[in-house]
GROMACS .gro file of C-alpha atoms in nm:
model
  376
    1MET     CA    1  -3.894  -4.092   6.693
    2ILE     CA    2  -3.838  -3.681   6.516
    3TYR     CA    3  -3.574  -3.779   6.227
    4PHE     CA    4  -3.280  -3.519   6.224
    5ASP     CA    5  -3.100  -3.787   5.868
    6PHE     CA    6  -3.223  -3.579   5.587
    7ALA     CA    7  -2.856  -3.593   5.432
    8ALA     CA    8  -2.927  -4.019   5.377
    9THR     CA    9  -3.261  -3.993   5.261
   10THR     CA   10  -3.615  -3.828   5.284
   11PRO     CA   11  -3.909  -3.964   5.312
   12LEU     CA   12  -4.165  -3.992   4.991
   13ASP     CA   13  -4.315  -3.651   4.881
   14SER     CA   14  -4.708  -3.693   4.914
   15GLU     CA   15  -4.787  -3.545   4.561
   16ALA     CA   16  -4.451  -3.763   4.401
   17ALA     CA   17  -4.604  -4.114   4.567
   18GLU     CA   18  -4.969  -3.990   4.389
   19VAL     CA   19  -4.777  -3.949   4.057
   20PHE     CA   20  -4.524  -4.274   4.091
   21VAL     CA   21  -4.858  -4.448   4.146
   22GLN     CA   22  -5.071  -4.319   3.836
   23ALA     CA   23  -4.757  -4.319   3.644
   24SER     CA   24  -4.697  -4.685   3.770
   25THR     CA   25  -5.089  -4.807   3.648
   26GLU     CA   26  -5.181  -4.571   3.299
   27TYR     CA   27  -4.818  -4.575   3.204
   28PHE     CA   28  -4.683  -4.926   3.281
   29GLY     CA   29  -4.513  -4.980   2.905
   30ASN     CA   30  -4.222  -5.031   2.869
   31SER     CA   31  -4.087  -4.640   2.698
   32SER     CA   32  -3.899  -4.851   2.398
   33SER     CA   33  -4.203  -5.090   2.257
   34LEU     CA   34  -4.288  -5.035   1.955
   35HIS     CA   35  -4.713  -5.006   2.041
   36ASP     CA   36  -4.980  -4.691   2.171
   37ILE     CA   37  -4.891  -4.783   2.555
   38GLY     CA   38  -4.522  -4.843   2.472
   39GLY     CA   39  -4.567  -4.486   2.315
   40GLN     CA   40  -4.762  -4.345   2.540
   41SER     CA   41  -4.498  -4.357   2.869
   42LEU     CA   42  -4.147  -4.278   2.651
   43ASP     CA   43  -4.392  -3.931   2.642
   44LEU     CA   44  -4.317  -3.961   2.968
   45LEU     CA   45  -3.991  -4.022   2.994
   46GLU     CA   46  -3.880  -3.754   2.744
   47ASN     CA   47  -4.157  -3.486   2.885
   48CYS     CA   48  -4.004  -3.549   3.232
   49ARG     CA   49  -3.580  -3.596   3.128
   50GLU     CA   50  -3.700  -3.240   2.903
   51GLU     CA   51  -3.839  -3.136   3.329
   52LEU     CA   52  -3.541  -3.138   3.451
   53ALA     CA   53  -3.294  -2.994   3.265
   54ASN     CA   54  -3.539  -2.706   3.254
   55LEU     CA   55  -3.413  -2.723   3.619
   56LEU     CA   56  -3.063  -2.780   3.571
   57GLY     CA   57  -3.015  -2.547   3.299
   58ILE     CA   58  -2.911  -2.821   3.064
   59ASN     CA   59  -2.900  -2.939   2.733
   60LYS     CA   60  -3.124  -3.293   2.803
   61LYS     CA   61  -2.972  -3.460   2.525
   62GLY     CA   62  -2.705  -3.543   2.765
   63LEU     CA   63  -2.899  -3.612   3.044
   64TYR     CA   64  -2.921  -4.011   3.140
   65PHE     CA   65  -3.098  -4.135   3.393
   66THR     CA   66  -2.993  -4.491   3.609
   67SER     CA   67  -3.077  -4.625   3.951
   68GLY     CA   68  -2.913  -4.363   4.225
   69GLY     CA   69  -2.584  -4.096   4.242
   70SER     CA   70  -2.366  -4.441   4.277
   71GLU     CA   71  -2.457  -4.541   3.951
   72GLY     CA   72  -2.472  -4.213   3.862
   73ASN     CA   73  -2.096  -4.200   3.937
   74PHE     CA   74  -1.975  -4.507   3.817
   75LEU     CA   75  -2.126  -4.417   3.483
   76ALA     CA   76  -1.975  -4.039   3.453
   77ILE     CA   77  -1.600  -4.169   3.572
   78GLU     CA   78  -1.608  -4.404   3.260
   79ALA     CA   79  -1.774  -4.219   3.035
   80LEU     CA   80  -1.523  -3.937   3.069
   81LEU     CA   81  -1.259  -4.181   3.061
   82SER     CA   82  -1.369  -4.293   2.796
   83ALA     CA   83  -1.323  -4.000   2.542
   84PRO     CA   84  -1.038  -3.792   2.771
   85LYS     CA   85  -0.927  -3.474   2.604
   86LYS     CA   86  -0.573  -3.496   2.593
   87ALA     CA   87  -0.414  -3.862   2.650
   88GLY     CA   88  -0.321  -3.923   3.010
   89LYS     CA   89  -0.342  -4.119   3.320
   90HIS     CA   90  -0.318  -3.867   3.543
   91ILE     CA   91  -0.688  -3.848   3.823
   92ILE     CA   92  -0.677  -3.551   4.130
   93ALA     CA   93  -0.976  -3.609   4.318
   94GLY     CA   94  -1.083  -3.516   4.720
   95MET     CA   95  -1.057  -3.718   4.935
   96ALA     CA   96  -1.367  -3.642   5.177
   97GLU     CA   97  -1.530  -3.796   4.814
   98HIS     CA   98  -1.814  -4.005   4.853
   99SER     CA   99  -1.746  -4.323   4.895
  100SER     CA  100  -1.847  -4.435   4.575
  101ILE     CA  101  -1.612  -4.257   4.452
  102HIS     CA  102  -1.366  -4.469   4.559
  103GLY     CA  103  -1.508  -4.699   4.522
  104VAL     CA  104  -1.493  -4.656   4.100
  105LEU     CA  105  -1.129  -4.526   4.175
  106ASN     CA  106  -1.008  -4.811   4.316
  107ARG     CA  107  -1.086  -5.044   4.078
  108LEU     CA  108  -0.907  -4.839   3.839
  109GLU     CA  109  -0.656  -4.946   3.634
  110GLY     CA  110  -0.302  -4.763   3.498
  111TYR     CA  111  -0.414  -4.464   3.700
  112SER     CA  112  -0.234  -4.201   3.939
  113ILE     CA  113  -0.435  -4.050   4.137
  114THR     CA  114  -0.405  -3.745   4.364
  115TYR     CA  115  -0.615  -3.705   4.671
  116LEU     CA  116  -0.665  -3.384   4.819
  117PRO     CA  117  -0.708  -3.304   5.179
  118LEU     CA  118  -0.975  -3.029   5.326
  119PRO     CA  119  -0.837  -2.784   5.547
  120ALA     CA  120  -1.059  -2.629   5.868
  121SER     CA  121  -1.236  -2.432   5.628
  122GLY     CA  122  -1.385  -2.782   5.464
  123LEU     CA  123  -1.303  -2.620   5.065
  124ILE     CA  124  -1.039  -2.727   4.844
  125ASP     CA  125  -0.764  -2.558   4.848
  126VAL     CA  126  -0.720  -2.427   4.455
  127LYS     CA  127  -0.374  -2.338   4.457
  128GLU     CA  128  -0.270  -2.698   4.602
  129LEU     CA  129  -0.502  -2.835   4.342
  130GLU     CA  130  -0.392  -2.608   4.115
  131ARG     CA  131  -0.008  -2.735   4.203
  132ALA     CA  132  -0.127  -3.105   4.177
  133ILE     CA  133  -0.222  -3.042   3.774
  134THR     CA  134   0.071  -3.219   3.556
  135SER     CA  135   0.022  -3.244   3.206
  136GLU     CA  136  -0.107  -3.615   3.238
  137THR     CA  137  -0.377  -3.506   3.389
  138VAL     CA  138  -0.689  -3.589   3.291
  139LEU     CA  139  -0.975  -3.583   3.515
  140VAL     CA  140  -1.083  -3.363   3.840
  141ILE     CA  141  -1.363  -3.484   4.052
  142VAL     CA  142  -1.517  -3.240   4.353
  143GLN     CA  143  -1.853  -3.316   4.510
  144HIS     CA  144  -2.026  -3.023   4.563
  145VAL     CA  145  -2.143  -3.017   4.839
  146ASN     CA  146  -2.035  -3.241   5.123
  147SER     CA  147  -2.226  -3.492   5.262
  148GLU     CA  148  -2.095  -3.461   5.607
  149ILE     CA  149  -2.035  -3.073   5.721
  150GLY     CA  150  -2.245  -2.959   5.406
  151THR     CA  151  -1.945  -2.701   5.309
  152ILE     CA  152  -2.022  -2.613   4.924
  153GLN     CA  153  -1.682  -2.622   4.672
  154PRO     CA  154  -1.601  -2.376   4.453
  155ILE     CA  155  -1.729  -2.558   4.117
  156ALA     CA  156  -1.712  -2.225   3.871
  157GLU     CA  157  -1.322  -2.162   3.997
  158ILE     CA  158  -1.237  -2.553   3.984
  159ALA     CA  159  -1.360  -2.561   3.603
  160ARG     CA  160  -1.237  -2.210   3.549
  161ILE     CA  161  -0.885  -2.431   3.626
  162CYS     CA  162  -0.988  -2.737   3.443
  163ARG     CA  163  -1.075  -2.608   3.087
  164GLU     CA  164  -0.756  -2.398   3.068
  165HIS     CA  165  -0.561  -2.756   3.126
  166ASP     CA  166  -0.718  -2.969   2.931
  167ILE     CA  167  -0.860  -3.133   3.199
  168HIS     CA  168  -1.225  -3.295   3.233
  169PHE     CA  169  -1.444  -3.210   3.568
  170HIS     CA  170  -1.721  -3.448   3.696
  171SER     CA  171  -1.897  -3.308   4.013
  172ASP     CA  172  -2.155  -3.509   4.229
  173PHE     CA  173  -2.514  -3.237   4.273
  174VAL     CA  174  -2.694  -3.548   4.526
  175GLN     CA  175  -2.657  -3.330   4.790
  176SER     CA  176  -2.669  -2.984   4.628
  177PHE     CA  177  -2.980  -3.132   4.391
  178GLY     CA  178  -3.339  -2.967   4.510
  179LYS     CA  179  -3.094  -2.705   4.781
  180VAL     CA  180  -2.923  -2.527   4.532
  181ASP     CA  181  -2.937  -2.326   4.185
  182LEU     CA  182  -2.798  -2.476   4.023
  183LYS     CA  183  -2.820  -2.282   3.682
  184LYS     CA  184  -2.472  -2.117   3.664
  185ILE     CA  185  -2.300  -2.423   3.765
  186THR     CA  186  -2.459  -2.719   3.570
  187PRO     CA  187  -2.290  -2.576   3.191
  188LEU     CA  188  -1.881  -2.563   3.303
  189VAL     CA  189  -1.866  -2.843   3.429
  190SER     CA  190  -1.839  -3.226   3.270
  191SER     CA  191  -2.044  -3.458   3.411
  192PHE     CA  192  -2.290  -3.412   3.717
  193SER     CA  193  -2.493  -3.639   3.895
  194PHE     CA  194  -2.806  -3.697   4.184
  195SER     CA  195  -2.984  -3.887   4.318
  196GLY     CA  196  -3.420  -3.881   4.407
  197HIS     CA  197  -3.466  -4.095   4.727
  198LYS     CA  198  -3.268  -3.630   4.864
  199ILE     CA  199  -3.491  -3.429   4.734
  200TYR     CA  200  -3.873  -3.662   4.916
  201GLY     CA  201  -3.790  -3.922   4.596
  202PRO     CA  202  -3.858  -4.211   4.509
  203LYS     CA  203  -3.581  -4.444   4.629
  204GLY     CA  204  -3.378  -4.654   4.368
  205ILE     CA  205  -3.301  -4.330   4.103
  206GLY     CA  206  -3.134  -4.073   3.878
  207GLY     CA  207  -2.919  -3.905   3.680
  208VAL     CA  208  -2.575  -3.889   3.449
  209TYR     CA  209  -2.601  -3.493   3.315
  210VAL     CA  210  -2.290  -3.555   3.032
  211ASP     CA  211  -2.202  -3.306   2.834
  212PRO     CA  212  -2.318  -3.391   2.490
  213ALA     CA  213  -2.017  -3.248   2.295
  214ILE     CA  214  -1.835  -3.529   2.465
  215SER     CA  215  -1.804  -3.922   2.256
  216TRP     CA  216  -1.830  -4.135   2.530
  217LYS     CA  217  -1.820  -4.500   2.443
  218ALA     CA  218  -2.090  -4.739   2.694
  219PHE     CA  219  -1.884  -4.885   2.975
  220PHE     CA  220  -2.154  -5.171   2.974
  221PRO     CA  221  -2.178  -5.268   2.562
  222GLY     CA  222  -2.547  -5.265   2.381
  223GLY     CA  223  -2.788  -5.209   2.565
  224SER     CA  224  -3.055  -5.015   2.440
  225HIS     CA  225  -3.112  -4.777   2.742
  226GLU     CA  226  -3.110  -4.425   2.764
  227SER     CA  227  -2.875  -4.406   2.447
  228GLY     CA  228  -2.696  -4.719   2.509
  229PHE     CA  229  -2.539  -4.484   2.843
  230ARG     CA  230  -2.674  -4.755   3.073
  231PRO     CA  231  -2.876  -5.053   3.044
  232GLY     CA  232  -3.167  -5.189   3.281
  233THR     CA  233  -3.580  -5.044   3.132
  234VAL     CA  234  -3.647  -4.715   3.206
  235ASN     CA  235  -3.781  -4.678   3.560
  236VAL     CA  236  -4.068  -4.459   3.392
  237PRO     CA  237  -4.273  -4.453   3.760
  238ALA     CA  238  -4.001  -4.355   3.895
  239ILE     CA  239  -3.864  -4.096   3.658
  240ALA     CA  240  -4.196  -3.907   3.676
  241SER     CA  241  -4.227  -3.879   4.064
  242MET     CA  242  -3.892  -3.760   4.100
  243THR     CA  243  -3.948  -3.443   3.882
  244ALA     CA  244  -4.224  -3.445   4.092
  245ALA     CA  245  -4.061  -3.431   4.369
  246ALA     CA  246  -3.813  -3.176   4.193
  247GLN     CA  247  -4.024  -2.940   4.071
  248LYS     CA  248  -4.185  -2.887   4.393
  249LEU     CA  249  -3.823  -2.786   4.568
  250ASN     CA  250  -3.734  -2.559   4.347
  251ASP     CA  251  -4.062  -2.358   4.356
  252GLN     CA  252  -3.887  -2.272   4.832
  253LEU     CA  253  -3.552  -2.365   4.724
  254VAL     CA  254  -3.470  -1.951   4.836
  255GLN     CA  255  -3.721  -1.996   5.133
  256SER     CA  256  -3.574  -2.333   5.276
  257HIS     CA  257  -3.228  -2.233   5.313
  258ASP     CA  258  -3.386  -1.908   5.568
  259ARG     CA  259  -3.556  -2.204   5.683
  260PHE     CA  260  -3.243  -2.407   5.747
  261LEU     CA  261  -3.018  -2.148   5.793
  262GLU     CA  262  -3.211  -1.982   6.128
  263LEU     CA  263  -3.207  -2.388   6.225
  264ARG     CA  264  -2.903  -2.405   6.207
  265THR     CA  265  -2.847  -2.095   6.465
  266ILE     CA  266  -3.047  -2.219   6.716
  267LEU     CA  267  -2.931  -2.570   6.712
  268LEU     CA  268  -2.617  -2.460   6.731
  269GLU     CA  269  -2.753  -2.150   7.080
  270SER     CA  270  -2.850  -2.428   7.190
  271LEU     CA  271  -2.560  -2.625   7.222
  272ASP     CA  272  -2.395  -2.321   7.486
  273PRO     CA  273  -2.390  -2.513   7.782
  274ILE     CA  274  -2.115  -2.719   7.614
  275LYS     CA  275  -1.965  -2.517   7.356
  276GLU     CA  276  -1.643  -2.555   7.515
  277TYR     CA  277  -1.670  -2.989   7.418
  278VAL     CA  278  -1.833  -2.880   7.068
  279HIS     CA  279  -1.631  -2.859   6.766
  280VAL     CA  280  -1.912  -2.751   6.444
  281TYR     CA  281  -1.693  -2.860   6.092
  282GLN     CA  282  -1.874  -2.518   5.866
  283ALA     CA  283  -1.722  -2.237   5.549
  284ASP     CA  284  -1.906  -1.889   5.540
  285THR     CA  285  -2.291  -1.877   5.512
  286GLY     CA  286  -2.186  -1.816   5.136
  287SER     CA  287  -1.997  -2.174   5.109
  288GLN     CA  288  -2.234  -2.338   5.344
  289LEU     CA  289  -2.535  -2.498   5.312
  290PRO     CA  290  -2.728  -2.440   5.629
  291SER     CA  291  -2.904  -2.761   5.622
  292ILE     CA  292  -2.608  -3.067   5.707
  293ILE     CA  293  -2.403  -2.957   6.038
  294GLY     CA  294  -2.112  -3.179   6.083
  295LEU     CA  295  -1.943  -3.184   6.446
  296ARG     CA  296  -1.809  -3.336   6.760
  297VAL     CA  297  -1.750  -3.286   7.075
  298SER     CA  298  -1.441  -3.422   7.268
  299GLY     CA  299  -1.430  -3.707   7.453
  300ILE     CA  300  -1.731  -3.888   7.350
  301GLU     CA  301  -1.750  -4.129   7.087
  302GLY     CA  302  -2.027  -4.090   6.803
  303GLN     CA  303  -2.135  -4.285   6.832
  304TRP     CA  304  -2.243  -4.300   7.145
  305ILE     CA  305  -2.429  -3.970   7.177
  306MET     CA  306  -2.600  -4.099   6.839
  307LEU     CA  307  -2.746  -4.402   7.006
  308GLU     CA  308  -2.790  -4.252   7.316
  309CYS     CA  309  -3.043  -3.957   7.121
  310ASN     CA  310  -3.241  -4.290   6.978
  311ARG     CA  311  -3.241  -4.362   7.340
  312TYR     CA  312  -3.430  -4.066   7.405
  313GLY     CA  313  -3.531  -4.054   7.082
  314PHE     CA  314  -3.429  -3.821   6.763
  315ALA     CA  315  -3.230  -3.924   6.481
  316ILE     CA  316  -2.892  -3.848   6.396
  317SER     CA  317  -2.574  -3.992   6.241
  318THR     CA  318  -2.195  -4.010   6.222
  319GLY     CA  319  -2.214  -3.915   5.876
  320SER     CA  320  -2.277  -4.141   5.548
  321ALA     CA  321  -2.489  -4.466   5.538
  322CYS     CA  322  -2.285  -4.570   5.267
  323GLN     CA  323  -2.026  -4.677   5.470
  324ILE     CA  324  -2.163  -4.702   5.784
  325GLY     CA  325  -2.187  -5.111   5.776
  326MET     CA  326  -1.829  -5.060   5.665
  327GLN     CA  327  -1.737  -4.925   6.064
  328ALA     CA  328  -1.486  -4.695   5.903
  329PRO     CA  329  -1.474  -4.258   6.027
  330ALA     CA  330  -1.656  -4.028   5.815
  331LYS     CA  331  -1.417  -3.942   5.490
  332VAL     CA  332  -1.453  -3.598   5.586
  333THR     CA  333  -1.214  -3.592   5.924
  334VAL     CA  334  -0.947  -3.776   5.741
  335ALA     CA  335  -0.976  -3.540   5.444
  336LEU     CA  336  -0.941  -3.299   5.743
  337GLY     CA  337  -0.638  -3.443   5.977
  338LEU     CA  338  -0.833  -3.518   6.253
  339GLY     CA  339  -0.728  -3.843   6.452
  340SER     CA  340  -0.788  -4.163   6.504
  341GLN     CA  341  -0.980  -4.057   6.798
  342GLU     CA  342  -1.108  -3.762   6.708
  343ALA     CA  343  -1.324  -3.889   6.429
  344LYS     CA  344  -1.489  -4.120   6.594
  345GLU     CA  345  -1.612  -3.872   6.764
  346PHE     CA  346  -1.790  -3.655   6.475
  347ILE     CA  347  -2.179  -3.641   6.422
  348ARG     CA  348  -2.458  -3.517   6.153
  349ILE     CA  349  -2.755  -3.373   6.245
  350SER     CA  350  -2.899  -3.306   5.929
  351PHE     CA  351  -3.274  -3.125   5.885
  352GLY     CA  352  -3.546  -3.088   5.649
  353LYS     CA  353  -3.949  -2.995   5.479
  354THR     CA  354  -4.057  -3.115   5.848
  355THR     CA  355  -3.749  -3.023   6.123
  356LYS     CA  356  -3.878  -2.820   6.298
  357ARG     CA  357  -3.876  -2.527   6.537
  358GLU     CA  358  -3.890  -2.680   6.873
  359ASP     CA  359  -3.786  -2.982   6.782
  360VAL     CA  360  -3.379  -2.852   6.687
  361VAL     CA  361  -3.472  -2.683   7.044
  362LYS     CA  362  -3.581  -3.031   7.261
  363LEU     CA  363  -3.246  -3.180   7.046
  364GLY     CA  364  -2.937  -2.906   7.158
  365GLU     CA  365  -3.141  -2.919   7.499
  366THR     CA  366  -3.097  -3.390   7.493
  367ILE     CA  367  -2.700  -3.324   7.341
  368VAL     CA  368  -2.656  -3.151   7.547
  369ASP     CA  369  -2.787  -3.335   7.898
  370ILE     CA  370  -2.554  -3.592   7.714
  371VAL     CA  371  -2.218  -3.430   7.753
  372LYS     CA  372  -2.303  -3.260   8.064
  373GLU     CA  373  -2.364  -3.683   8.220
  374PHE     CA  374  -2.093  -3.827   8.003
  375LYS     CA  375  -1.789  -3.584   8.168
  376ARG     CA  376  -1.974  -3.633   8.525
   0.00000   0.00000   0.00000
């Protein structure tokens, strides 16, 4: 089976795995314990916090470790709402946000929420965002990179608008962490979330940054871990492993981008024989993560193509793995205004560091054969 679903999750890097085992066996103490074994674990934890803060260009005092991106989004939003810059009960969010964002917003009581659609470019219309702002707007939520089509949102411009209107700004960095240099935009947002398993780190670990100037109140009262940000014993081995994976990817950002851009071009060119049926959803090169390709084939359900690809030995997806079990259309298709039948035609192909040029060519040829056979 050849894997083309790296946007869903990645295999654990071998060096990161070694770090995990070593930390689990040699630094097994509870980092909150007062004895020397606990102290060793705490030292490792704080070293990781400092290293990740340096990679991200942030103040380590605002960095908290969580179980992953979904929990991170939840806690960040609750933290920002506990300390708004002004009185109000209005939130603006992207319609194509990750399901964890929609989950938080759906449970909020007393708030009105404006959801912003996506134009054909897949990029938030910042003028429409500005028009949606009212005197009651206290929070804007826009993910950095869309997990289903890979478009990169104009975070700096959105952050400027939020600052001018005294509005907190949260961004989901799960798909951009380890793939894009984030240092220029991390100081601009109120909070952001990230996850380890998207960057060849372990599952069940991630983090949140909340601007230290924000005096948030803990959602879970009485917690002593992570400065009270969340309860539960800190998973130091997973944090160390994620940090090792992040360091490794950070050293390869430019090379990886160029390689994924080449693979993207190869795949799209390989689909040329069926181009009359293929609709790719993407932005210009400068606003597009090249490793994620979201497309649909007219007249063929994405699930059919996914299952046929699986039969031929290729793993692709029909959207975010976090909502597949609900049989709901990919949220980006709704945000793009696709009809119900068009939404069902959506598939996602994503590359990783083990993706080979020849495998991309084979996948493209296989999809062409599948479509031609179906059309016959």
